[in-house]
Every structure is written in structure tokens, then in C-alpha cells.
Amino acid sequence: MRELYREEMDCQIVRDSWHARGWTDSYLLRLDGRIVGYGLVGAIRDQPRETVMEFYVLPAHRGRALFLFRRFVEVSGATLIEAQTNDLLLTLMLYDCAERIESNVILFYDAITTSLSIPGAVFREVTEADKERITSQGLDADSHNLLQVDGVVAATGGLLFHYNVPYGDIYMATAGPLRGRGYGSYLIQELKRLAYEMGKVPAARCNVTNSASRATLQKAGMLPCARFLSGVLKPD
């Protein structure tokens, strides 16, 4: 059932790894004794599992989706819900059954192949010898890759693979004094290239209030594809 869900989504699934980490409880959905879907509730580590994260119903039975969802919420005891808006079924359930809906995160997909260039720029993996220089720039020494410009570490970043295969999450940061020079977008461009060379698909996200990150991502060809929503489930 989860493979059918992943195939239908055909995009990054932000909470996908929670299931493999054991942070979710699974529920089968049945109609007249036949399995027609599933639902997941979860939470990070040992916190109470009361947030609906996934809800999938076979297409032939989606006319009963709202009935199944309400029954699923009742049995699971869920009180909260999270959904990304490119998950149409769960988004509809959220708007039907939740209140106090908020959206704090924008999801991005790779839409445009860019050809940004920076004279003197070198993109490469981080080595142990780099870590002191990275830290001195106020950057994360645990990053996997760096951008060096004229011998100076300008930005760091990498790819994380906690999304569903083949999607990889781009992360990056630019040294404070060097921001506004296009280094962040160039680094993202090179991380995109690296992802494709690995047989992966780049994806990204940022907070809705972080206009600088959004502009940096979009300059590198990453465009918004969804919002991440959260809400409080209403009593039926």
C-alpha cells in the first residue's frame, strides 16, 4: 500500500523516513472486510503518536474516503494532522476535518537547469583539514560539500537522503560576510548536478519567512511545488 502511495505522489515525501525509523503506528482501512487503504500516525522518537501523517485509499474506494478518515482518526486517537499540498487526498481531509491550519514550510522541486558561473570557484567534498576553516566562517563543519572562492570557504552544504527514493534534500549555508554574491545559488546548482550524477533527484524546502533562502533556491532553478500544512483535528 505504501508503494502505491509513493507511486501516486511521484514527488518528495517529507516524512517518509519516519516509518522506517519506527516513529509511526500503521492502521489498515477496511470496507466490507476488504483492505482498501491505510493510515499512519506518528511523532518523533518516543513522543505521543497523535499526528496523522499519511492516509491512502485505493482509487476505486475514494468516494468513502471521508468516512474512512473519520473512523481512522477515531480509532487511532489522533488529535493533529500534517499534510503537504501535493498530497491531494490528505490535504482534502485536513481541510474537511481540521482547524487552526498553518503553513510554515515551502517545498521546492528542480524546474530549471541553470548555468551560473563564479570565477575562481571550486566545488568539492569537505575534508578533515577543512573543518577548522569552515568553523571559523561560522559554517557547519559536518557539511559534506563546500564552495571555495579564491581560497576562501564561501559556503557549505550537501544532500540528505531522508526522503523517499530517489529524492535528496539540499541543505546549504553561506558565510555571513559573503552573502549576496550568488555563492549560495551556485552551490545549490552544483549540489543539483551532484544529485543527478548519483542517480538521485534534488529537492529542497525552506521556511515561509526566509525570503533570502527562497530567492537563493529559485535563482538556482528550484521552484515552489507545495506547502507543508499542519492543523488540529476537530471533534467529529
mmCIF file of N, CA and C in Angstrom, residues 85-193:
data_model
loop_
_atom_site.group_PDB
_atom_site.id
_atom_site.type_symbol
_atom_site.label_atom_id
_atom_site.label_comp_id
_atom_site.label_asym_id
_atom_site.label_seq_id
_atom_site.Cartn_x
_atom_site.Cartn_y
_atom_site.Cartn_z
ATOM 1 N N THR A 85 0.748 19.862 0.357
ATOM 2 C CA THR A 85 -0.404 20.124 -0.500
ATOM 3 C C THR A 85 -0.383 19.359 -1.819
ATOM 4 N N ASN A 86 0.766 18.762 -2.202
ATOM 5 C CA ASN A 86 0.742 17.896 -3.381
ATOM 6 C C ASN A 86 0.286 16.480 -3.031
ATOM 7 N N ASP A 87 -0.053 16.241 -1.777
ATOM 8 C CA ASP A 87 -0.787 15.036 -1.376
ATOM 9 C C ASP A 87 -2.261 15.446 -1.323
ATOM 10 N N LEU A 88 -2.940 15.321 -2.452
ATOM 11 C CA LEU A 88 -4.278 15.899 -2.581
ATOM 12 C C LEU A 88 -5.288 15.282 -1.623
ATOM 13 N N LEU A 89 -5.253 13.968 -1.461
ATOM 14 C CA LEU A 89 -6.244 13.314 -0.610
ATOM 15 C C LEU A 89 -6.098 13.758 0.836
ATOM 16 N N LEU A 90 -4.881 13.727 1.361
ATOM 17 C CA LEU A 90 -4.690 14.117 2.758
ATOM 18 C C LEU A 90 -4.956 15.605 2.958
ATOM 19 N N THR A 91 -4.629 16.419 1.958
ATOM 20 C CA THR A 91 -4.923 17.854 2.057
ATOM 21 C C THR A 91 -6.426 18.095 2.150
ATOM 22 N N LEU A 92 -7.206 17.370 1.362
ATOM 23 C CA LEU A 92 -8.669 17.495 1.441
ATOM 24 C C LEU A 92 -9.182 17.069 2.807
ATOM 25 N N MET A 93 -8.626 15.983 3.355
ATOM 26 C CA MET A 93 -9.043 15.531 4.690
ATOM 27 C C MET A 93 -8.698 16.589 5.740
ATOM 28 N N LEU A 94 -7.549 17.220 5.565
ATOM 29 C CA LEU A 94 -7.139 18.263 6.508
ATOM 30 C C LEU A 94 -8.152 19.414 6.502
ATOM 31 N N TYR A 95 -8.541 19.876 5.314
ATOM 32 C CA TYR A 95 -9.479 20.997 5.248
ATOM 33 C C TYR A 95 -10.890 20.594 5.682
ATOM 34 N N ASP A 96 -11.248 19.332 5.515
ATOM 35 C CA ASP A 96 -12.559 18.862 5.966
ATOM 36 C C ASP A 96 -12.631 18.684 7.475
ATOM 37 N N CYS A 97 -11.501 18.303 8.080
ATOM 38 C CA CYS A 97 -11.558 17.805 9.461
ATOM 39 C C CYS A 97 -10.681 18.557 10.451
ATOM 40 N N ALA A 98 -9.997 19.608 10.034
ATOM 41 C CA ALA A 98 -9.082 20.294 10.949
ATOM 42 C C ALA A 98 -9.379 21.780 11.023
ATOM 43 N N GLU A 99 -8.869 22.393 12.049
ATOM 44 C CA GLU A 99 -8.953 23.837 12.256
ATOM 45 C C GLU A 99 -7.575 24.348 12.667
ATOM 46 N N ARG A 100 -7.459 25.667 12.834
ATOM 47 C CA ARG A 100 -6.169 26.284 13.187
ATOM 48 C C ARG A 100 -5.065 25.816 12.236
ATOM 49 N N ILE A 101 -5.359 25.867 10.956
ATOM 50 C CA ILE A 101 -4.428 25.386 9.929
ATOM 51 C C ILE A 101 -3.316 26.413 9.719
ATOM 52 N N GLU A 102 -2.075 25.929 9.701
ATOM 53 C CA GLU A 102 -0.917 26.787 9.498
ATOM 54 C C GLU A 102 -0.035 26.216 8.403
ATOM 55 N N SER A 103 0.725 27.095 7.775
ATOM 56 C CA SER A 103 1.688 26.672 6.756
ATOM 57 C C SER A 103 2.980 27.441 6.960
ATOM 58 N N ASN A 104 4.032 26.728 7.407
ATOM 59 C CA ASN A 104 5.299 27.383 7.711
ATOM 60 C C ASN A 104 6.438 26.985 6.785
ATOM 61 N N VAL A 105 6.205 26.004 5.911
ATOM 62 C CA VAL A 105 7.282 25.467 5.083
ATOM 63 C C VAL A 105 6.852 25.417 3.619
ATOM 64 N N ILE A 106 7.771 25.816 2.723
ATOM 65 C CA ILE A 106 7.575 25.702 1.281
ATOM 66 C C ILE A 106 8.457 24.575 0.770
ATOM 67 N N LEU A 107 7.905 23.722 -0.090
ATOM 68 C CA LEU A 107 8.669 22.653 -0.723
ATOM 69 C C LEU A 107 9.033 23.072 -2.146
ATOM 70 N N PHE A 108 10.225 22.658 -2.599
ATOM 71 C CA PHE A 108 10.733 23.037 -3.907
ATOM 72 C C PHE A 108 11.119 21.807 -4.724
ATOM 73 N N TYR A 109 10.982 21.925 -6.042
ATOM 74 C CA TYR A 109 11.453 20.888 -6.949
ATOM 75 C C TYR A 109 12.376 21.521 -7.980
ATOM 76 N N ASP A 110 13.172 20.704 -8.651
ATOM 77 C CA ASP A 110 14.095 21.224 -9.645
ATOM 78 C C ASP A 110 13.360 21.440 -10.955
ATOM 79 N N ALA A 111 13.211 22.686 -11.346
ATOM 80 C CA ALA A 111 12.431 23.027 -12.537
ATOM 81 C C ALA A 111 13.289 23.507 -13.698
ATOM 82 N N ILE A 112 14.454 24.107 -13.403
ATOM 83 C CA ILE A 112 15.250 24.753 -14.450
ATOM 84 C C ILE A 112 16.722 24.364 -14.284
ATOM 85 N N THR A 113 17.361 23.989 -15.387
ATOM 86 C CA THR A 113 18.806 23.743 -15.375
ATOM 87 C C THR A 113 19.513 25.082 -15.581
ATOM 88 N N THR A 114 20.282 25.486 -14.596
ATOM 89 C CA THR A 114 20.952 26.789 -14.651
ATOM 90 C C THR A 114 22.405 26.633 -15.107
ATOM 91 N N SER A 115 23.005 27.745 -15.491
ATOM 92 C CA SER A 115 24.412 27.752 -15.911
ATOM 93 C C SER A 115 25.140 28.917 -15.231
ATOM 94 N N LEU A 116 24.976 28.995 -13.927
ATOM 95 C CA LEU A 116 25.639 30.044 -13.162
ATOM 96 C C LEU A 116 27.142 29.789 -13.140
ATOM 97 N N SER A 117 27.912 30.846 -13.119
ATOM 98 C CA SER A 117 29.369 30.692 -13.040
ATOM 99 C C SER A 117 29.947 31.746 -12.113
ATOM 100 N N ILE A 118 30.982 31.365 -11.386
ATOM 101 C CA ILE A 118 31.680 32.282 -10.491
ATOM 102 C C ILE A 118 33.181 32.089 -10.722
ATOM 103 N N PRO A 119 33.899 33.102 -11.199
ATOM 104 C CA PRO A 119 35.349 32.974 -11.405
ATOM 105 C C PRO A 119 36.064 32.603 -10.105
ATOM 106 N N GLY A 120 36.951 31.641 -10.195
ATOM 107 C CA GLY A 120 37.739 31.240 -9.033
ATOM 108 C C GLY A 120 37.029 30.309 -8.073
ATOM 109 N N ALA A 121 35.810 29.854 -8.423
ATOM 110 C CA ALA A 121 35.036 28.998 -7.521
ATOM 111 C C ALA A 121 35.413 27.532 -7.720
ATOM 112 N N VAL A 122 35.529 26.822 -6.600
ATOM 113 C CA VAL A 122 35.800 25.380 -6.609
ATOM 114 C C VAL A 122 34.771 24.702 -5.713
ATOM 115 N N PHE A 123 34.036 23.736 -6.287
ATOM 116 C CA PHE A 123 33.066 22.940 -5.538
ATOM 117 C C PHE A 123 33.678 21.563 -5.304
ATOM 118 N N ARG A 124 33.706 21.121 -4.045
ATOM 119 C CA ARG A 124 34.300 19.819 -3.739
ATOM 120 C C ARG A 124 33.799 19.295 -2.399
ATOM 121 N N GLU A 125 34.210 18.051 -2.099
ATOM 122 C CA GLU A 125 33.874 17.442 -0.819
ATOM 123 C C GLU A 125 34.685 18.086 0.301
ATOM 124 N N VAL A 126 34.096 18.084 1.496
ATOM 125 C CA VAL A 126 34.794 18.566 2.692
ATOM 126 C C VAL A 126 35.777 17.494 3.162
ATOM 127 N N THR A 127 36.971 17.908 3.536
ATOM 128 C CA THR A 127 37.956 17.006 4.131
ATOM 129 C C THR A 127 38.175 17.388 5.596
ATOM 130 N N GLU A 128 38.833 16.527 6.316
ATOM 131 C CA GLU A 128 39.104 16.799 7.729
ATOM 132 C C GLU A 128 39.917 18.081 7.882
ATOM 133 N N ALA A 129 40.805 18.333 6.932
ATOM 134 C CA ALA A 129 41.661 19.523 7.003
ATOM 135 C C ALA A 129 40.874 20.813 6.819
ATOM 136 N N ASP A 130 39.668 20.730 6.258
ATOM 137 C CA ASP A 130 38.848 21.928 6.007
ATOM 138 C C ASP A 130 38.090 22.400 7.244
ATOM 139 N N LYS A 131 37.905 21.525 8.213
ATOM 140 C CA LYS A 131 36.902 21.779 9.248
ATOM 141 C C LYS A 131 37.185 23.013 10.090
ATOM 142 N N GLU A 132 38.442 23.271 10.386
ATOM 143 C CA GLU A 132 38.754 24.474 11.182
ATOM 144 C C GLU A 132 38.420 25.734 10.404
ATOM 145 N N ARG A 133 38.741 25.742 9.103
ATOM 146 C CA ARG A 133 38.424 26.915 8.274
ATOM 147 C C ARG A 133 36.915 27.101 8.138
ATOM 148 N N ILE A 134 36.196 25.985 8.033
ATOM 149 C CA ILE A 134 34.733 26.064 7.927
ATOM 150 C C ILE A 134 34.137 26.661 9.198
ATOM 151 N N THR A 135 34.591 26.174 10.337
ATOM 152 C CA THR A 135 34.087 26.666 11.628
ATOM 153 C C THR A 135 34.399 28.147 11.808
ATOM 154 N N SER A 136 35.577 28.568 11.364
ATOM 155 C CA SER A 136 35.962 29.980 11.514
ATOM 156 C C SER A 136 35.076 30.907 10.698
ATOM 157 N N GLN A 137 34.392 30.346 9.690
ATOM 158 C CA GLN A 137 33.460 31.119 8.865
ATOM 159 C C GLN A 137 32.038 31.061 9.412
ATOM 160 N N GLY A 138 31.867 30.407 10.563
ATOM 161 C CA GLY A 138 30.534 30.291 11.151
ATOM 162 C C GLY A 138 29.655 29.283 10.445
ATOM 163 N N LEU A 139 30.274 28.334 9.722
ATOM 164 C CA LEU A 139 29.540 27.336 8.971
ATOM 165 C C LEU A 139 29.633 25.972 9.640
ATOM 166 N N ASP A 140 28.847 25.036 9.152
ATOM 167 C CA ASP A 140 28.747 23.711 9.756
ATOM 168 C C ASP A 140 29.870 22.810 9.249
ATOM 169 N N ALA A 141 30.752 22.403 10.144
ATOM 170 C CA ALA A 141 31.898 21.574 9.770
ATOM 171 C C ALA A 141 31.485 20.154 9.402
ATOM 172 N N ASP A 142 30.242 19.767 9.724
ATOM 173 C CA ASP A 142 29.760 18.435 9.368
ATOM 174 C C ASP A 142 29.127 18.388 7.980
ATOM 175 N N SER A 143 29.138 19.501 7.267
ATOM 176 C CA SER A 143 28.615 19.513 5.904
ATOM 177 C C SER A 143 29.435 18.585 5.016
ATOM 178 N N HIS A 144 28.831 18.107 3.951
ATOM 179 C CA HIS A 144 29.505 17.163 3.066
ATOM 180 C C HIS A 144 30.297 17.848 1.949
ATOM 181 N N ASN A 145 29.860 19.043 1.563
ATOM 182 C CA ASN A 145 30.494 19.726 0.428
ATOM 183 C C ASN A 145 30.730 21.189 0.762
ATOM 184 N N LEU A 146 31.656 21.796 0.023
ATOM 185 C CA LEU A 146 31.916 23.218 0.234
ATOM 186 C C LEU A 146 32.147 23.899 -1.104
ATOM 187 N N LEU A 147 31.994 25.227 -1.055
ATOM 188 C CA LEU A 147 32.329 26.090 -2.179
ATOM 189 C C LEU A 147 33.466 26.988 -1.729
ATOM 190 N N GLN A 148 34.577 26.908 -2.435
ATOM 191 C CA GLN A 148 35.754 27.703 -2.123
ATOM 192 C C GLN A 148 35.953 28.713 -3.239
ATOM 193 N N VAL A 149 36.122 29.975 -2.869
ATOM 194 C CA VAL A 149 36.316 31.039 -3.857
ATOM 195 C C VAL A 149 37.608 31.768 -3.543
ATOM 196 N N ASP A 150 38.544 31.694 -4.476
ATOM 197 C CA ASP A 150 39.865 32.317 -4.281
ATOM 198 C C ASP A 150 40.483 31.886 -2.954
ATOM 199 N N GLY A 151 40.342 30.589 -2.656
ATOM 200 C CA GLY A 151 40.962 30.022 -1.459
ATOM 201 C C GLY A 151 40.184 30.183 -0.178
ATOM 202 N N VAL A 152 39.044 30.905 -0.223
ATOM 203 C CA VAL A 152 38.230 31.146 0.970
ATOM 204 C C VAL A 152 36.986 30.275 0.936
ATOM 205 N N VAL A 153 36.644 29.626 2.064
ATOM 206 C CA VAL A 153 35.408 28.847 2.143
ATOM 207 C C VAL A 153 34.236 29.815 2.181
ATOM 208 N N ALA A 154 33.448 29.827 1.117
ATOM 209 C CA ALA A 154 32.343 30.782 0.999
ATOM 210 C C ALA A 154 31.013 30.200 1.438
ATOM 211 N N ALA A 155 30.822 28.894 1.246
ATOM 212 C CA ALA A 155 29.542 28.264 1.571
ATOM 213 C C ALA A 155 29.749 26.762 1.745
ATOM 214 N N THR A 156 28.848 26.160 2.497
ATOM 215 C CA THR A 156 28.873 24.712 2.684
ATOM 216 C C THR A 156 27.466 24.162 2.503
ATOM 217 N N GLY A 157 27.380 22.871 2.241
ATOM 218 C CA GLY A 157 26.071 22.250 2.077
ATOM 219 C C GLY A 157 26.201 20.768 1.789
ATOM 220 N N GLY A 158 25.125 20.183 1.276
ATOM 221 C CA GLY A 158 25.153 18.764 0.969
ATOM 222 C C GLY A 158 23.778 18.258 0.604
ATOM 223 N N LEU A 159 23.683 16.934 0.547
ATOM 224 C CA LEU A 159 22.439 16.245 0.225
ATOM 225 C C LEU A 159 22.120 15.257 1.328
ATOM 226 N N LEU A 160 20.877 15.254 1.754
ATOM 227 C CA LEU A 160 20.404 14.294 2.748
ATOM 228 C C LEU A 160 19.363 13.393 2.093
ATOM 229 N N PHE A 161 19.376 12.113 2.487
ATOM 230 C CA PHE A 161 18.503 11.156 1.822
ATOM 231 C C PHE A 161 17.478 10.557 2.773
ATOM 232 N N HIS A 162 16.761 11.450 3.466
ATOM 233 C CA HIS A 162 15.678 11.009 4.362
ATOM 234 C C HIS A 162 14.322 11.088 3.664
ATOM 235 N N TYR A 163 14.307 11.534 2.413
ATOM 236 C CA TYR A 163 13.084 11.492 1.617
ATOM 237 C C TYR A 163 12.958 10.118 0.971
ATOM 238 N N ASN A 164 11.824 9.896 0.338
ATOM 239 C CA ASN A 164 11.627 8.675 -0.432
ATOM 240 C C ASN A 164 12.570 8.652 -1.630
ATOM 241 N N VAL A 165 13.068 7.458 -1.946
ATOM 242 C CA VAL A 165 13.931 7.290 -3.108
ATOM 243 C C VAL A 165 13.148 7.687 -4.372
ATOM 244 N N PRO A 166 13.771 8.457 -5.289
ATOM 245 C CA PRO A 166 15.184 8.860 -5.372
ATOM 246 C C PRO A 166 15.450 10.293 -4.921
ATOM 247 N N TYR A 167 14.580 10.873 -4.109
ATOM 248 C CA TYR A 167 14.702 12.303 -3.786
ATOM 249 C C TYR A 167 15.743 12.559 -2.694
ATOM 250 N N GLY A 168 16.516 13.615 -2.889
ATOM 251 C CA GLY A 168 17.507 14.048 -1.913
ATOM 252 C C GLY A 168 17.261 15.490 -1.528
ATOM 253 N N ASP A 169 17.462 15.802 -0.271
ATOM 254 C CA ASP A 169 17.179 17.135 0.279
ATOM 255 C C ASP A 169 18.448 17.980 0.277
ATOM 256 N N ILE A 170 18.418 19.089 -0.425
ATOM 257 C CA ILE A 170 19.556 20.008 -0.451
ATOM 258 C C ILE A 170 19.557 20.882 0.801
ATOM 259 N N TYR A 171 20.721 20.997 1.430
ATOM 260 C CA TYR A 171 20.885 21.967 2.522
ATOM 261 C C TYR A 171 22.145 22.777 2.239
ATOM 262 N N MET A 172 22.176 24.016 2.668
ATOM 263 C CA MET A 172 23.339 24.871 2.417
ATOM 264 C C MET A 172 23.326 26.088 3.324
ATOM 265 N N ALA A 173 24.473 26.722 3.436
ATOM 266 C CA ALA A 173 24.597 27.999 4.158
ATOM 267 C C ALA A 173 25.782 28.747 3.580
ATOM 268 N N THR A 174 25.671 30.076 3.555
ATOM 269 C CA THR A 174 26.749 30.936 3.068
ATOM 270 C C THR A 174 27.346 31.699 4.237
ATOM 271 N N ALA A 175 28.660 31.852 4.247
ATOM 272 C CA ALA A 175 29.328 32.622 5.295
ATOM 273 C C ALA A 175 28.754 34.042 5.335
ATOM 274 N N GLY A 176 28.476 34.520 6.548
ATOM 275 C CA GLY A 176 27.802 35.808 6.728
ATOM 276 C C GLY A 176 28.374 36.955 5.918
ATOM 277 N N PRO A 177 29.694 37.210 5.981
ATOM 278 C CA PRO A 177 30.260 38.364 5.260
ATOM 279 C C PRO A 177 30.215 38.222 3.747
ATOM 280 N N LEU A 178 29.928 36.999 3.241
ATOM 281 C CA LEU A 178 29.980 36.748 1.794
ATOM 282 C C LEU A 178 28.603 36.575 1.174
ATOM 283 N N ARG A 179 27.564 36.851 1.926
ATOM 284 C CA ARG A 179 26.218 36.697 1.389
ATOM 285 C C ARG A 179 25.900 37.784 0.372
ATOM 286 N N GLY A 180 24.956 37.477 -0.509
ATOM 287 C CA GLY A 180 24.536 38.439 -1.519
ATOM 288 C C GLY A 180 25.411 38.474 -2.751
ATOM 289 N N ARG A 181 26.304 37.506 -2.901
ATOM 290 C CA ARG A 181 27.208 37.490 -4.056
ATOM 291 C C ARG A 181 26.903 36.327 -5.019
ATOM 292 N N GLY A 182 25.845 35.586 -4.750
ATOM 293 C CA GLY A 182 25.475 34.492 -5.637
ATOM 294 C C GLY A 182 26.126 33.168 -5.308
ATOM 295 N N TYR A 183 26.886 33.113 -4.194
ATOM 296 C CA TYR A 183 27.578 31.874 -3.860
ATOM 297 C C TYR A 183 26.601 30.765 -3.480
ATOM 298 N N GLY A 184 25.544 31.119 -2.760
ATOM 299 C CA GLY A 184 24.575 30.113 -2.341
ATOM 300 C C GLY A 184 23.883 29.456 -3.519
ATOM 301 N N SER A 185 23.469 30.251 -4.489
ATOM 302 C CA SER A 185 22.797 29.697 -5.671
ATOM 303 C C SER A 185 23.752 28.838 -6.490
ATOM 304 N N TYR A 186 24.999 29.256 -6.589
ATOM 305 C CA TYR A 186 25.984 28.453 -7.322
ATOM 306 C C TYR A 186 26.196 27.112 -6.626
ATOM 307 N N LEU A 187 26.276 27.127 -5.307
ATOM 308 C CA LEU A 187 26.436 25.880 -4.554
ATOM 309 C C LEU A 187 25.233 24.962 -4.776
ATOM 310 N N ILE A 188 24.039 25.513 -4.749
ATOM 311 C CA ILE A 188 22.835 24.701 -4.997
ATOM 312 C C ILE A 188 22.872 24.101 -6.403
ATOM 313 N N GLN A 189 23.275 24.897 -7.377
ATOM 314 C CA GLN A 189 23.392 24.386 -8.740
ATOM 315 C C GLN A 189 24.316 23.167 -8.790
ATOM 316 N N GLU A 190 25.455 23.256 -8.104
ATOM 317 C CA GLU A 190 26.417 22.154 -8.119
ATOM 318 C C GLU A 190 25.918 20.951 -7.313
ATOM 319 N N LEU A 191 25.176 21.188 -6.255
ATOM 320 C CA LEU A 191 24.581 20.079 -5.496
ATOM 321 C C LEU A 191 23.512 19.377 -6.324
ATOM 322 N N LYS A 192 22.762 20.130 -7.121
ATOM 323 C CA LYS A 192 21.807 19.530 -8.058
ATOM 324 C C LYS A 192 22.535 18.604 -9.039
ATOM 325 N N ARG A 193 23.614 19.102 -9.598
ATOM 326 C CA ARG A 193 24.394 18.300 -10.549
ATOM 327 C C ARG A 193 24.903 17.028 -9.886
#
